């Protein structure tokens, strides 16, 4: 009951912050250009800072090496998510502008904003190292394959021009959040100390990610209009992929994949993270690629709200792993 109430509280906070963005935009506190400026601030400044500080705070060299054996399961699980989602895109004929969003919705989770507090509530700090295994996989997946798929699903670019446009676009091939992650790993492996002024500055800037992302979702939702907020086919497919397909594939891998038998707590942690709601920054990435921002916003909000229903079911399933 305590876990259920904790998850309800977390979702309520998130919904309230999105509501704030919605109300401020509706009351014309924000100019039309504000959403785009906010998206740039989050993806190019705040997210890299947040990722760097998270890696430095929750990982050390010894843990990084010891946790390496367990990384294969979530990595293979995410690859399978990509493959199945890609097949669904082909079979269901999901239109350009939604394809990259859909695949990301199925394969990548909101680990740092929702997954971390939920994991701590369920398993305590003793599971933090196991959480970071999935976090590393999810981070690399999101800002390499995931970001690339969304960037190359730009419906404003003609088919013959896509390869030419993105051929030398290093910003898409090596986005700033991934740069922050790679710099953090190098910093960690070289055992360089982080000066206190630098740590404080990056912490403050990184803390902007969650509230600004959720406020941005509220802004986009206001611009899209609540009348368009409905469970269409593509939204339902994305929700099924995120909440059923992704954890199911990982459970099957853990049970029948062979290899090293992971500790029970690690298995439970990985499964919980695989069923976490969709990335809060998904609408931002869609906006940068001229994708269907309304669709991205809709499925993020739906998955965030519906996650409260998924949690108790997931807790029951964990008993059979």
CSV table of C-alpha atoms in Angstrom, one decimal:
chain,number,residue,atom,x,y,z
A,1,UNK,CA,0.0,0.0,0.0
A,2,UNK,CA,2.9,2.4,0.8
A,3,UNK,CA,4.5,1.8,-2.6
A,4,UNK,CA,1.1,2.4,-4.3
A,5,UNK,CA,0.6,5.7,-2.5
A,6,UNK,CA,4.2,6.7,-3.3
A,7,UNK,CA,3.7,6.1,-7.0
A,8,UNK,CA,0.4,8.1,-6.8
A,9,UNK,CA,2.1,11.0,-5.2
A,10,UNK,CA,4.9,11.0,-7.8
A,11,UNK,CA,2.4,11.0,-10.7
A,12,UNK,CA,0.4,13.8,-9.1
A,13,UNK,CA,3.5,16.0,-8.8
A,14,UNK,CA,4.3,15.4,-12.5
A,15,UNK,CA,0.7,16.1,-13.6
A,16,UNK,CA,0.6,19.3,-11.5
A,17,UNK,CA,3.8,20.6,-13.2
A,18,UNK,CA,2.5,19.9,-16.6
A,19,UNK,CA,-0.8,21.7,-15.6
A,20,UNK,CA,1.3,24.7,-14.6
A,21,UNK,CA,2.8,24.9,-18.1
A,22,UNK,CA,-0.6,24.5,-19.6
A,23,UNK,CA,-2.2,27.2,-17.6
A,24,UNK,CA,0.7,29.7,-18.0
A,25,UNK,CA,0.6,29.2,-21.8
A,26,UNK,CA,-3.2,29.5,-21.9
A,27,UNK,CA,-3.0,32.8,-20.0
A,28,UNK,CA,-0.4,34.0,-22.4
A,29,UNK,CA,2.5,34.2,-20.0
A,30,UNK,CA,4.7,32.7,-22.7
A,31,UNK,CA,5.4,34.0,-26.2
A,32,UNK,CA,5.0,31.7,-29.2
A,33,UNK,CA,8.8,31.3,-29.5
A,34,UNK,CA,9.3,30.4,-25.8
A,35,UNK,CA,8.6,26.7,-26.3
A,36,UNK,CA,11.5,26.4,-28.9
A,37,UNK,CA,13.9,28.3,-26.7
A,38,UNK,CA,13.0,26.2,-23.7
A,39,UNK,CA,13.6,23.0,-25.8
A,40,UNK,CA,17.1,24.2,-26.8
A,41,UNK,CA,18.0,25.1,-23.2
A,42,UNK,CA,17.0,21.6,-22.0
A,43,UNK,CA,18.6,19.5,-24.6
A,44,UNK,CA,21.8,21.5,-25.1
A,45,UNK,CA,22.6,22.7,-21.6
A,46,UNK,CA,20.5,21.3,-18.8
A,47,UNK,CA,20.5,17.6,-19.8
A,48,UNK,CA,24.2,17.2,-20.4
A,49,UNK,CA,24.8,18.8,-16.9
A,50,UNK,CA,22.3,16.5,-15.3
A,51,UNK,CA,23.8,13.4,-16.9
A,52,UNK,CA,27.4,14.3,-15.9
A,53,UNK,CA,26.4,14.9,-12.3
A,54,UNK,CA,24.4,11.7,-12.1
A,55,UNK,CA,27.2,9.6,-13.3
A,56,UNK,CA,29.7,11.2,-11.0
A,57,UNK,CA,27.4,11.0,-8.0
A,58,UNK,CA,26.1,7.4,-8.4
A,59,UNK,CA,29.0,5.5,-10.0
A,60,UNK,CA,32.6,4.8,-9.2
A,61,UNK,CA,35.2,2.8,-11.1
A,62,UNK,CA,34.9,-0.4,-9.0
A,63,UNK,CA,31.1,-0.4,-9.4
A,64,UNK,CA,31.3,0.3,-13.1
A,65,UNK,CA,33.5,-2.8,-13.6
A,66,UNK,CA,31.5,-5.1,-11.3
A,67,UNK,CA,28.1,-4.2,-12.8
A,68,UNK,CA,29.3,-4.9,-16.3
A,69,UNK,CA,28.2,-8.5,-16.4
A,70,UNK,CA,24.6,-7.6,-15.9
A,71,UNK,CA,24.5,-5.0,-18.7
A,72,UNK,CA,24.0,-7.6,-21.4
A,73,UNK,CA,20.4,-8.3,-20.5
A,74,UNK,CA,18.9,-4.8,-20.7
A,75,UNK,CA,21.1,-4.1,-23.7
A,76,UNK,CA,19.7,-7.1,-25.6
A,77,UNK,CA,16.2,-6.3,-24.4
A,78,UNK,CA,16.4,-2.7,-25.8
A,79,UNK,CA,17.7,-4.1,-29.1
A,80,UNK,CA,14.7,-6.4,-29.3
A,81,UNK,CA,12.4,-3.5,-28.4
A,82,UNK,CA,13.8,-1.6,-31.4
A,83,UNK,CA,13.4,-4.5,-33.7
A,84,UNK,CA,9.8,-5.3,-32.7
A,85,UNK,CA,8.8,-1.6,-32.7
A,86,UNK,CA,10.3,-1.2,-36.2
A,87,UNK,CA,8.3,-4.2,-37.4
A,88,UNK,CA,5.1,-2.6,-35.9
A,89,UNK,CA,5.9,0.6,-37.7
A,90,UNK,CA,6.1,-1.3,-41.0
A,91,UNK,CA,3.0,-3.5,-40.5
A,92,UNK,CA,0.8,-0.7,-39.0
A,93,UNK,CA,2.1,1.8,-41.6
A,94,UNK,CA,2.7,4.5,-39.0
A,95,UNK,CA,3.2,7.8,-40.8
A,96,UNK,CA,6.4,9.9,-41.1
A,97,UNK,CA,6.9,12.2,-38.2
A,98,UNK,CA,5.6,9.6,-35.8
A,99,UNK,CA,7.9,6.7,-36.6
A,100,UNK,CA,10.9,7.7,-34.6
A,101,UNK,CA,8.7,8.8,-31.8
A,102,UNK,CA,6.9,5.5,-31.7
A,103,UNK,CA,10.1,3.4,-31.7
A,104,UNK,CA,11.6,5.5,-28.9
A,105,UNK,CA,8.3,5.2,-26.9
A,106,UNK,CA,8.6,1.5,-27.0
A,107,UNK,CA,12.4,1.1,-26.5
A,108,UNK,CA,13.4,4.0,-24.1
A,109,UNK,CA,12.2,4.8,-20.6
A,110,UNK,CA,12.0,7.7,-18.3
A,111,UNK,CA,14.5,6.2,-15.9
A,112,UNK,CA,16.0,9.3,-14.3
A,113,UNK,CA,12.8,11.3,-13.6
A,114,UNK,CA,10.4,8.6,-12.7
A,115,UNK,CA,12.4,5.4,-12.6
A,116,UNK,CA,14.9,6.4,-10.0
A,117,UNK,CA,12.5,7.6,-7.3
A,118,UNK,CA,10.2,4.7,-7.9
A,119,UNK,CA,13.1,2.2,-7.7
A,120,UNK,CA,14.3,3.7,-4.4
A,121,UNK,CA,10.7,3.5,-3.0
A,122,UNK,CA,10.4,-0.1,-4.0
A,123,UNK,CA,13.9,-1.5,-3.2
A,124,UNK,CA,15.8,1.2,-1.2
A,125,UNK,CA,19.3,2.5,-1.9
A,126,UNK,CA,20.8,-1.0,-2.0
A,127,UNK,CA,19.4,-1.3,-5.5
A,128,UNK,CA,21.0,1.9,-6.8
A,129,UNK,CA,23.9,0.1,-8.5
A,130,UNK,CA,21.5,-2.2,-10.3
A,131,UNK,CA,19.4,0.8,-11.3
A,132,UNK,CA,22.5,2.5,-12.9
A,133,UNK,CA,23.0,-0.6,-15.1
A,134,UNK,CA,19.7,0.1,-16.8
A,135,UNK,CA,20.3,3.9,-16.7
A,136,UNK,CA,23.5,3.5,-18.6
A,137,UNK,CA,21.9,1.4,-21.3
A,138,UNK,CA,18.9,3.7,-21.5
A,139,UNK,CA,21.0,6.8,-21.7
A,140,UNK,CA,23.2,5.5,-24.5
A,141,UNK,CA,20.2,4.1,-26.4
A,142,UNK,CA,18.2,7.3,-26.1
A,143,UNK,CA,21.0,9.7,-27.3
A,144,UNK,CA,22.4,7.5,-30.0
A,145,UNK,CA,19.9,5.2,-31.8
A,146,UNK,CA,16.8,6.9,-30.4
A,147,UNK,CA,17.8,10.5,-31.1
A,148,UNK,CA,19.1,9.5,-34.6
A,149,UNK,CA,15.8,7.8,-35.5
A,150,UNK,CA,13.8,10.9,-34.5
A,151,UNK,CA,16.1,13.2,-36.3
A,152,UNK,CA,15.9,11.2,-39.5
A,153,UNK,CA,12.1,11.0,-39.4
A,154,UNK,CA,11.7,14.7,-40.3
A,155,UNK,CA,8.6,14.8,-42.5
A,156,UNK,CA,9.7,18.2,-43.9
A,157,UNK,CA,12.7,16.7,-45.6
A,158,UNK,CA,12.2,15.0,-48.9
A,159,UNK,CA,13.1,11.3,-49.0
A,160,UNK,CA,16.0,11.9,-51.4
A,161,UNK,CA,17.5,14.7,-49.3
A,162,UNK,CA,17.4,12.9,-45.9
A,163,UNK,CA,20.8,11.3,-46.2
A,164,UNK,CA,22.5,14.4,-47.5
A,165,UNK,CA,21.0,16.6,-44.8
A,166,UNK,CA,22.2,14.4,-42.0
A,167,UNK,CA,25.4,13.2,-43.4
A,168,UNK,CA,27.6,15.7,-41.6
A,169,UNK,CA,25.3,16.8,-38.8
A,170,UNK,CA,27.5,15.9,-35.9
A,171,UNK,CA,25.0,17.5,-33.5
A,172,UNK,CA,22.6,14.7,-34.3
A,173,UNK,CA,25.2,11.9,-34.5
A,174,UNK,CA,26.8,13.1,-31.2
A,175,UNK,CA,24.1,15.0,-29.3
A,176,UNK,CA,25.1,17.1,-26.3
A,177,UNK,CA,23.5,14.8,-23.7
A,178,UNK,CA,25.6,11.9,-25.0
A,179,UNK,CA,28.7,14.2,-24.9
A,180,UNK,CA,27.9,14.9,-21.2
A,181,UNK,CA,27.7,11.1,-20.6
A,182,UNK,CA,31.0,10.3,-22.4
A,183,UNK,CA,32.8,13.2,-20.6
A,184,UNK,CA,31.5,11.9,-17.3
A,185,UNK,CA,32.8,8.4,-18.0
A,186,UNK,CA,36.2,9.6,-19.0
A,187,UNK,CA,36.3,11.9,-15.9
A,188,UNK,CA,35.3,8.9,-13.7
A,189,UNK,CA,37.8,6.5,-15.2
A,190,UNK,CA,40.6,9.0,-14.8
A,191,UNK,CA,39.5,9.6,-11.2
A,192,UNK,CA,39.6,13.3,-11.6
A,193,UNK,CA,38.0,15.2,-8.7
A,194,UNK,CA,35.1,17.5,-9.6
A,195,UNK,CA,35.7,21.0,-8.1
A,196,UNK,CA,33.0,22.0,-5.7
A,197,UNK,CA,32.1,25.1,-7.7
A,198,UNK,CA,31.7,23.1,-10.8
A,199,UNK,CA,29.7,20.4,-9.1
A,200,UNK,CA,27.3,23.0,-7.6
A,201,UNK,CA,26.9,24.8,-10.9
A,202,UNK,CA,26.2,21.7,-12.9
A,203,UNK,CA,23.8,20.4,-10.2
A,204,UNK,CA,21.8,23.6,-10.2
A,205,UNK,CA,21.6,23.6,-14.0
A,206,UNK,CA,20.9,19.9,-14.2
A,207,UNK,CA,18.0,20.2,-11.8
A,208,UNK,CA,16.2,22.3,-14.4
A,209,UNK,CA,15.6,19.3,-16.6
A,210,UNK,CA,12.6,17.8,-14.9
A,211,UNK,CA,10.5,20.9,-14.2
A,212,UNK,CA,11.3,22.6,-17.5
A,213,UNK,CA,10.5,19.4,-19.5
A,214,UNK,CA,7.2,19.0,-17.8
A,215,UNK,CA,6.3,22.6,-18.2
A,216,UNK,CA,7.2,22.3,-21.9
A,217,UNK,CA,4.8,19.4,-22.2
A,218,UNK,CA,2.1,21.5,-20.7
A,219,UNK,CA,2.8,24.3,-23.2
A,220,UNK,CA,2.7,21.9,-26.2
A,221,UNK,CA,-0.5,20.3,-24.8
A,222,UNK,CA,-2.1,23.8,-24.6
A,223,UNK,CA,-1.1,24.6,-28.1
A,224,UNK,CA,-2.4,21.3,-29.4
A,225,UNK,CA,-5.7,21.6,-27.6
A,226,UNK,CA,-7.3,19.1,-25.2
A,227,UNK,CA,-10.0,18.3,-27.8
A,228,UNK,CA,-7.3,16.3,-29.8
A,229,UNK,CA,-6.3,14.3,-26.7
A,230,UNK,CA,-7.7,10.8,-27.5
A,231,UNK,CA,-6.6,7.2,-27.6
A,232,UNK,CA,-6.0,6.7,-31.3
A,233,UNK,CA,-4.5,3.5,-32.7
A,234,UNK,CA,-0.9,4.7,-32.8
A,235,UNK,CA,-1.1,5.9,-29.1
A,236,UNK,CA,-2.5,2.6,-28.0
A,237,UNK,CA,0.2,0.6,-29.8
A,238,UNK,CA,2.9,2.7,-28.2
A,239,UNK,CA,1.4,2.2,-24.7
A,240,UNK,CA,1.2,-1.6,-25.3
A,241,UNK,CA,4.8,-1.6,-26.4
A,242,UNK,CA,6.0,0.4,-23.4
A,243,UNK,CA,4.1,-1.3,-20.6
A,244,UNK,CA,3.7,-4.9,-21.9
A,245,UNK,CA,6.2,-5.7,-24.7
A,246,UNK,CA,9.3,-4.1,-23.1
A,247,UNK,CA,9.0,-5.7,-19.7
A,248,UNK,CA,7.8,-9.0,-21.2
A,249,UNK,CA,10.9,-9.3,-23.5
A,250,UNK,CA,13.2,-8.6,-20.6
A,251,UNK,CA,11.5,-11.1,-18.3
A,252,UNK,CA,11.9,-13.8,-21.0
A,253,UNK,CA,15.6,-12.9,-21.4
A,254,UNK,CA,16.2,-13.1,-17.7
A,255,UNK,CA,14.4,-16.5,-17.4
A,256,UNK,CA,15.5,-18.3,-20.6
A,257,UNK,CA,18.4,-16.2,-21.9
A,258,UNK,CA,21.1,-18.4,-20.3
A,259,UNK,CA,24.4,-16.9,-19.2
A,260,UNK,CA,25.1,-15.5,-15.8
A,261,UNK,CA,22.2,-15.8,-13.3
A,262,UNK,CA,21.7,-12.3,-11.9
A,263,UNK,CA,20.8,-11.6,-8.3
A,264,UNK,CA,17.0,-11.4,-7.7
A,265,UNK,CA,17.1,-7.8,-6.7
A,266,UNK,CA,18.9,-6.9,-9.8
A,267,UNK,CA,16.4,-8.7,-12.0
A,268,UNK,CA,13.5,-7.0,-10.3
A,269,UNK,CA,15.2,-3.6,-10.7
A,270,UNK,CA,15.8,-4.1,-14.4
A,271,UNK,CA,12.2,-5.2,-15.0
A,272,UNK,CA,10.8,-2.2,-13.1
A,273,UNK,CA,12.9,0.2,-15.2
A,274,UNK,CA,11.9,-1.5,-18.5
A,275,UNK,CA,8.2,-0.7,-17.7
A,276,UNK,CA,8.8,2.9,-16.7
A,277,UNK,CA,6.8,5.6,-18.5
A,278,UNK,CA,8.0,7.3,-21.7
A,279,UNK,CA,10.8,9.9,-21.9
A,280,UNK,CA,9.6,13.4,-20.7
A,281,UNK,CA,11.9,15.0,-23.3
A,282,UNK,CA,10.2,13.0,-26.2
A,283,UNK,CA,8.1,16.1,-27.3
A,284,UNK,CA,11.3,18.2,-27.3
A,285,UNK,CA,13.2,15.8,-29.6
A,286,UNK,CA,10.1,15.6,-31.8
A,287,UNK,CA,9.9,19.4,-32.0
A,288,UNK,CA,13.6,19.7,-33.1
A,289,UNK,CA,12.9,17.2,-35.9
A,290,UNK,CA,9.6,18.8,-37.0
A,291,UNK,CA,7.9,15.6,-36.0
A,292,UNK,CA,4.4,15.1,-34.5
A,293,UNK,CA,4.8,17.0,-31.3
A,294,UNK,CA,1.2,16.6,-30.3
A,295,UNK,CA,1.5,12.8,-30.7
A,296,UNK,CA,4.7,12.7,-28.6
A,297,UNK,CA,3.1,14.9,-25.9
A,298,UNK,CA,-0.1,12.8,-25.9
A,299,UNK,CA,1.7,9.4,-25.3
A,300,UNK,CA,4.1,10.9,-22.7
A,301,UNK,CA,1.2,12.2,-20.7
A,302,UNK,CA,-0.8,9.0,-21.1
A,303,UNK,CA,2.1,6.8,-20.1
A,304,UNK,CA,2.8,9.0,-17.1
A,305,UNK,CA,-0.7,8.9,-15.8
A,306,UNK,CA,-1.3,5.2,-16.7
A,307,UNK,CA,1.9,4.2,-15.0
A,308,UNK,CA,0.1,4.4,-11.7
A,309,UNK,CA,-2.0,1.4,-12.9
A,310,UNK,CA,1.0,-0.5,-14.1
A,311,UNK,CA,2.9,-0.4,-10.8
A,312,UNK,CA,0.7,-2.7,-8.7
A,313,UNK,CA,0.4,-5.2,-11.6
A,314,UNK,CA,4.2,-5.1,-12.1
A,315,UNK,CA,4.8,-5.7,-8.4
A,316,UNK,CA,2.7,-8.9,-8.6
A,317,UNK,CA,4.6,-10.1,-11.7
A,318,UNK,CA,7.9,-9.6,-10.0
A,319,UNK,CA,7.1,-12.4,-7.6
A,320,UNK,CA,7.3,-14.9,-10.5
A,321,UNK,CA,10.7,-13.8,-11.8
